[in-house]
Amino acid sequence: MKLRKVTAATATVFALALTATACGGDDGGDNSSSSGGGGDKIKIGIKYDQPGLGLKTPDGSFTGFDVDVATYVAKELGYKPDQIEWVETKSADRENALSRGDVKFIAATYSITDERKEKVDFAGPYLLAHQDLLVKKGSGISEATDLNDKKLCSVTGSTSAQNVKKDFAPDAQLREYGTYSECIAGLQSGSVDALTTDDSILAGFASQEQYKGKFELAGLKLSNENYGVGVKKGDTETVNKINAALEKMVSDKSWEKAVEANFGPAEYKNEPAPQIGNIVK
């Protein structure tokens, strides 16, 4: 067999091709350049519009409890903050984002449910939240039954307001807006009397500078919402690594500090850190 002579130029091109491959070119599904951590980038799904949890600020930075948790986990996986690529993952697209490989994991007020566990795997839970009410201070609303004949707001498509009307206050007047921000504006103006969703989300909004001291959580614990870190179905290795990172975050008090930093201004009475790896509905 006649062998073709390899020139220096050909060798250089070949070497460059190998380098490009090693750096993780766009193959349509890879979400980090190294599944074991330490690569160039890691893509993480978060919310962009939830103060106190996952918020993209006007200067392009990201803040919130979910962001802090995800940053800590990424560190334990071998990634520095400047190696994180944040990807907006709206509620309706979280399962698809994981199955497509758009992100390595998702920390986005992602409540663990039996239905979701059929499609994705979860690490955690890392926060136990509850459905609650946000009201004006001094409103006199302290129980869900107080909402009878009152105007109750939640976002379009949410089951939170329907749950309150069905189980506690059948005469509540539902008001559905496109965003929680619109509900907050309505609460401030008096066009609605209460806003309902997870207490962690409510605390995040109430902690914003312009709302400090104006609102309060009723503290009703109308449901249990265990937030988990979503991972592609079958990726047990990543689930185990994230669980180890979350356990470390709790033990070294970083979890507690993140809760206080993001929810403290709203006087949010958070639950203790849940047992990591105890995946419940």
CSV table of C-alpha atoms in Angstrom, one decimal:
chain,number,residue,atom,x,y,z
A,1,MET,CA,0.0,0.0,0.0
A,2,LYS,CA,1.4,3.4,-0.9
A,3,LEU,CA,1.4,5.8,2.0
A,4,ARG,CA,0.8,9.5,1.4
A,5,LYS,CA,3.5,11.8,2.8
A,6,VAL,CA,2.2,14.0,5.6
A,7,THR,CA,3.4,17.6,5.2
A,8,ALA,CA,3.9,20.0,8.1
A,9,ALA,CA,0.9,22.0,7.0
A,10,THR,CA,-1.3,18.9,6.9
A,11,ALA,CA,-0.1,18.0,10.4
A,12,THR,CA,-0.9,21.5,11.7
A,13,VAL,CA,-4.5,21.3,10.2
A,14,PHE,CA,-5.0,17.9,11.8
A,15,ALA,CA,-3.8,19.1,15.2
A,16,LEU,CA,-6.1,22.1,15.0
A,17,ALA,CA,-9.0,19.8,14.2
A,18,LEU,CA,-8.2,17.6,17.2
A,19,THR,CA,-8.0,20.7,19.4
A,20,ALA,CA,-11.4,22.0,18.3
A,21,THR,CA,-12.9,18.5,19.0
A,22,ALA,CA,-11.4,18.4,22.4
A,23,CYS,CA,-12.8,21.8,23.3
A,24,GLY,CA,-16.4,20.6,22.8
A,25,GLY,CA,-17.7,21.9,19.5
A,26,ASP,CA,-21.4,22.3,19.0
A,27,ASP,CA,-22.8,18.9,18.6
A,28,GLY,CA,-26.4,19.9,19.2
A,29,GLY,CA,-26.7,18.4,22.7
A,30,ASP,CA,-23.5,18.8,24.8
A,31,ASN,CA,-24.1,21.3,27.7
A,32,SER,CA,-20.6,21.3,29.1
A,33,SER,CA,-17.2,20.5,27.7
A,34,SER,CA,-16.6,17.9,30.3
A,35,SER,CA,-19.2,15.8,32.1
A,36,GLY,CA,-16.9,15.5,35.0
A,37,GLY,CA,-16.5,19.2,35.6
A,38,GLY,CA,-13.6,21.5,35.1
A,39,GLY,CA,-14.4,22.2,31.4
A,40,ASP,CA,-14.7,25.6,29.7
A,41,LYS,CA,-18.4,26.2,30.4
A,42,ILE,CA,-21.4,24.6,32.1
A,43,LYS,CA,-25.0,25.5,31.1
A,44,ILE,CA,-27.5,25.9,34.0
A,45,GLY,CA,-31.2,26.6,33.7
A,46,ILE,CA,-32.7,29.2,36.0
A,47,LYS,CA,-35.6,31.6,36.0
A,48,TYR,CA,-34.9,35.2,34.9
A,49,ASP,CA,-38.0,36.9,36.4
A,50,GLN,CA,-38.3,35.8,40.0
A,51,PRO,CA,-36.7,38.3,42.5
A,52,GLY,CA,-35.0,36.5,45.4
A,53,LEU,CA,-34.8,33.2,43.4
A,54,GLY,CA,-33.7,33.7,39.8
A,55,LEU,CA,-33.5,37.2,38.4
A,56,LYS,CA,-31.6,38.8,35.5
A,57,THR,CA,-30.8,42.3,36.6
A,58,PRO,CA,-30.5,45.4,34.3
A,59,ASP,CA,-26.7,45.1,34.2
A,60,GLY,CA,-26.9,41.5,33.0
A,61,SER,CA,-25.9,39.8,36.2
A,62,PHE,CA,-28.0,37.2,38.0
A,63,THR,CA,-29.1,37.1,41.6
A,64,GLY,CA,-31.3,34.9,43.8
A,65,PHE,CA,-31.4,31.8,46.0
A,66,ASP,CA,-31.6,29.4,43.1
A,67,VAL,CA,-28.7,31.2,41.5
A,68,ASP,CA,-26.6,30.9,44.7
A,69,VAL,CA,-27.5,27.2,45.0
A,70,ALA,CA,-26.6,26.6,41.3
A,71,THR,CA,-23.3,28.5,41.7
A,72,TYR,CA,-22.3,26.5,44.7
A,73,VAL,CA,-23.2,23.2,43.0
A,74,ALA,CA,-21.2,24.3,39.9
A,75,LYS,CA,-18.2,25.1,42.1
A,76,GLU,CA,-18.3,21.6,43.5
A,77,LEU,CA,-18.5,20.2,40.0
A,78,GLY,CA,-15.3,22.0,39.1
A,79,TYR,CA,-16.6,25.3,37.5
A,80,LYS,CA,-15.9,28.8,38.6
A,81,PRO,CA,-18.6,31.5,38.4
A,82,ASP,CA,-17.3,32.9,35.1
A,83,GLN,CA,-17.5,29.4,33.6
A,84,ILE,CA,-21.3,29.3,34.1
A,85,GLU,CA,-23.6,30.1,31.2
A,86,TRP,CA,-27.1,30.9,32.6
A,87,VAL,CA,-30.0,29.7,30.4
A,88,GLU,CA,-33.5,31.0,30.9
A,89,THR,CA,-35.8,27.9,31.4
A,90,LYS,CA,-39.5,28.8,31.7
A,91,SER,CA,-41.7,26.4,33.6
A,92,ALA,CA,-43.3,24.9,30.6
A,93,ASP,CA,-39.9,24.1,28.9
A,94,ARG,CA,-37.9,22.7,31.8
A,95,GLU,CA,-38.3,19.0,30.9
A,96,ASN,CA,-37.6,19.6,27.3
A,97,ALA,CA,-34.5,21.7,28.1
A,98,LEU,CA,-33.1,18.7,30.0
A,99,SER,CA,-34.0,16.0,27.5
A,100,ARG,CA,-32.6,18.1,24.6
A,101,GLY,CA,-29.3,18.6,26.6
A,102,ASP,CA,-29.7,22.4,26.5
A,103,VAL,CA,-28.5,22.5,30.1
A,104,LYS,CA,-26.6,20.3,32.5
A,105,PHE,CA,-29.1,20.9,35.3
A,106,ILE,CA,-31.9,23.2,36.3
A,107,ALA,CA,-32.5,25.1,39.6
A,108,ALA,CA,-35.7,27.1,39.0
A,109,THR,CA,-38.3,26.7,41.7
A,110,TYR,CA,-38.7,23.2,40.3
A,111,SER,CA,-41.1,21.4,42.6
A,112,ILE,CA,-40.6,17.6,42.7
A,113,THR,CA,-43.7,15.8,41.7
A,114,ASP,CA,-44.4,12.2,40.7
A,115,GLU,CA,-45.4,13.3,37.2
A,116,ARG,CA,-42.2,15.2,36.7
A,117,LYS,CA,-40.1,12.2,38.0
A,118,GLU,CA,-41.3,10.2,35.1
A,119,LYS,CA,-39.5,12.6,32.7
A,120,VAL,CA,-36.5,13.9,34.7
A,121,ASP,CA,-34.3,13.0,37.6
A,122,PHE,CA,-34.0,15.2,40.7
A,123,ALA,CA,-31.2,16.0,43.2
A,124,GLY,CA,-32.2,17.5,46.5
A,125,PRO,CA,-34.6,18.7,47.6
A,126,TYR,CA,-32.8,21.9,48.6
A,127,LEU,CA,-35.8,24.0,49.8
A,128,LEU,CA,-39.2,23.2,51.2
A,129,ALA,CA,-41.6,26.0,50.2
A,130,HIS,CA,-45.4,26.3,50.8
A,131,GLN,CA,-48.2,27.9,49.0
A,132,ASP,CA,-49.1,31.1,50.9
A,133,LEU,CA,-50.7,34.6,50.6
A,134,LEU,CA,-49.0,37.9,50.2
A,135,VAL,CA,-51.0,40.8,51.6
A,136,LYS,CA,-50.6,44.5,52.6
A,137,LYS,CA,-49.4,45.0,56.1
A,138,GLY,CA,-52.4,45.6,58.4
A,139,SER,CA,-54.9,44.1,55.9
A,140,GLY,CA,-56.5,41.9,58.4
A,141,ILE,CA,-56.2,38.9,56.2
A,142,SER,CA,-54.6,36.1,58.2
A,143,GLU,CA,-56.4,33.0,57.1
A,144,ALA,CA,-57.4,31.7,53.6
A,145,THR,CA,-61.1,31.9,54.6
A,146,ASP,CA,-60.6,35.6,55.0
A,147,LEU,CA,-60.5,35.8,51.2
A,148,ASN,CA,-64.2,35.2,50.8
A,149,ASP,CA,-65.6,38.2,48.9
A,150,LYS,CA,-62.0,39.5,48.5
A,151,LYS,CA,-60.0,39.8,45.2
A,152,LEU,CA,-57.3,37.1,44.9
A,153,CYS,CA,-54.6,37.3,42.3
A,154,SER,CA,-52.3,34.8,40.7
A,155,VAL,CA,-50.7,34.3,37.2
A,156,THR,CA,-52.7,33.0,34.3
A,157,GLY,CA,-52.4,29.2,34.2
A,158,SER,CA,-51.5,28.8,37.8
A,159,THR,CA,-53.4,26.4,40.0
A,160,SER,CA,-52.6,28.3,43.2
A,161,ALA,CA,-55.6,30.6,43.1
A,162,GLN,CA,-58.0,27.8,42.1
A,163,ASN,CA,-56.7,25.7,45.0
A,164,VAL,CA,-57.6,28.5,47.4
A,165,LYS,CA,-61.0,29.0,46.0
A,166,LYS,CA,-61.8,25.3,45.9
A,167,ASP,CA,-60.5,24.3,49.3
A,168,PHE,CA,-60.7,27.4,51.5
A,169,ALA,CA,-62.6,30.4,50.1
A,170,PRO,CA,-65.3,29.5,47.5
A,171,ASP,CA,-66.4,33.1,47.4
A,172,ALA,CA,-63.0,34.6,46.6
A,173,GLN,CA,-63.0,36.7,43.4
A,174,LEU,CA,-60.2,35.4,41.2
A,175,ARG,CA,-58.0,37.9,39.2
A,176,GLU,CA,-55.5,36.3,36.8
A,177,TYR,CA,-52.7,38.5,35.4
A,178,GLY,CA,-49.9,37.6,33.0
A,179,THR,CA,-47.1,38.0,35.5
A,180,TYR,CA,-46.5,38.1,39.3
A,181,SER,CA,-45.2,41.7,38.9
A,182,GLU,CA,-48.7,42.7,37.6
A,183,CYS,CA,-50.3,41.1,40.7
A,184,ILE,CA,-47.8,42.9,43.0
A,185,ALA,CA,-48.8,46.2,41.3
A,186,GLY,CA,-52.4,45.4,41.8
A,187,LEU,CA,-51.8,44.6,45.4
A,188,GLN,CA,-50.0,47.9,45.9
A,189,SER,CA,-52.8,49.9,44.2
A,190,GLY,CA,-55.6,48.0,46.0
A,191,SER,CA,-57.2,46.5,42.9
A,192,VAL,CA,-56.5,43.1,44.5
A,193,ASP,CA,-56.4,42.1,48.1
A,194,ALA,CA,-54.0,39.2,48.1
A,195,LEU,CA,-51.5,37.3,45.8
A,196,THR,CA,-51.0,33.6,46.1
A,197,THR,CA,-48.2,31.3,45.0
A,198,ASP,CA,-45.1,29.7,46.7
A,199,ASP,CA,-44.0,31.6,49.8
A,200,SER,CA,-40.4,31.6,48.6
A,201,ILE,CA,-41.5,33.5,45.4
A,202,LEU,CA,-43.7,35.9,47.4
A,203,ALA,CA,-40.8,36.6,49.8
A,204,GLY,CA,-38.6,37.3,46.9
A,205,PHE,CA,-40.9,40.0,45.5
A,206,ALA,CA,-41.6,41.4,49.0
A,207,SER,CA,-37.8,41.7,49.6
A,208,GLN,CA,-37.4,44.2,46.7
A,209,GLU,CA,-36.3,47.6,47.8
A,210,GLN,CA,-39.4,49.4,46.6
A,211,TYR,CA,-41.7,47.0,48.5
A,212,LYS,CA,-39.8,46.6,51.8
A,213,GLY,CA,-42.2,47.1,54.7
A,214,LYS,CA,-45.3,47.3,52.6
A,215,PHE,CA,-46.3,43.6,52.4
A,216,GLU,CA,-46.3,40.5,54.6
A,217,LEU,CA,-46.7,36.8,54.2
A,218,ALA,CA,-49.7,35.2,55.9
A,219,GLY,CA,-47.6,32.1,56.8
A,220,LEU,CA,-50.5,29.7,56.0
A,221,LYS,CA,-48.5,26.7,54.5
A,222,LEU,CA,-51.4,25.7,52.2
A,223,SER,CA,-49.2,23.1,50.4
A,224,ASN,CA,-45.7,21.6,50.4
A,225,GLU,CA,-43.4,22.4,47.5
A,226,ASN,CA,-40.1,20.6,47.6
A,227,TYR,CA,-37.7,22.3,45.2
A,228,GLY,CA,-35.3,20.0,43.5
A,229,VAL,CA,-32.4,20.3,41.0
A,230,GLY,CA,-33.6,18.8,37.7
A,231,VAL,CA,-31.2,16.6,35.8
A,232,LYS,CA,-31.6,14.6,32.5
A,233,LYS,CA,-33.4,11.3,33.1
A,234,GLY,CA,-30.9,8.5,33.7
A,235,ASP,CA,-27.9,10.7,34.7
A,236,THR,CA,-27.4,9.2,38.1
A,237,GLU,CA,-23.8,10.2,38.3
A,238,THR,CA,-24.7,13.9,38.1
A,239,VAL,CA,-27.6,13.5,40.6
A,240,ASN,CA,-25.2,11.9,43.1
A,241,LYS,CA,-22.6,14.7,42.6
A,242,ILE,CA,-25.2,17.4,43.1
A,243,ASN,CA,-26.6,15.8,46.2
A,244,ALA,CA,-23.1,15.7,47.7
A,245,ALA,CA,-22.6,19.4,46.8
A,246,LEU,CA,-26.0,20.3,48.4
A,247,GLU,CA,-25.1,18.4,51.6
A,248,LYS,CA,-21.8,20.3,51.8
A,249,MET,CA,-23.7,23.6,51.2
A,250,VAL,CA,-25.9,22.9,54.2
A,251,SER,CA,-23.1,21.6,56.5
A,252,ASP,CA,-20.8,24.6,55.9
A,253,LYS,CA,-23.7,27.1,56.5
A,254,SER,CA,-23.6,28.5,52.9
A,255,TRP,CA,-27.2,27.4,52.5
A,256,GLU,CA,-28.3,29.3,55.6
A,257,LYS,CA,-26.5,32.4,54.4
A,258,ALA,CA,-28.1,32.3,51.0
A,259,VAL,CA,-31.5,32.0,52.5
A,260,GLU,CA,-30.9,35.0,54.8
A,261,ALA,CA,-29.4,37.1,52.0
A,262,ASN,CA,-32.3,36.5,49.5
A,263,PHE,CA,-35.3,36.2,51.7
A,264,GLY,CA,-34.4,37.9,55.0
A,265,PRO,CA,-35.8,41.4,54.1
A,266,ALA,CA,-39.3,39.9,53.8
A,267,GLU,CA,-39.0,38.2,57.2
A,268,TYR,CA,-39.5,34.9,55.5
A,269,LYS,CA,-39.8,32.1,58.0
A,270,ASN,CA,-38.2,29.4,56.0
A,271,GLU,CA,-38.2,25.7,56.9
A,272,PRO,CA,-34.9,24.1,57.9
A,273,ALA,CA,-32.9,22.6,55.1
A,274,PRO,CA,-34.6,19.4,53.9
A,275,GLN,CA,-32.9,16.0,54.0
A,276,ILE,CA,-30.9,15.9,50.8
A,277,GLY,CA,-31.6,12.8,48.7
A,278,ASN,CA,-35.0,12.3,50.3
A,279,ILE,CA,-37.0,12.7,47.1
A,280,VAL,CA,-40.6,13.1,48.0
A,281,LYS,CA,-43.6,14.5,46.2
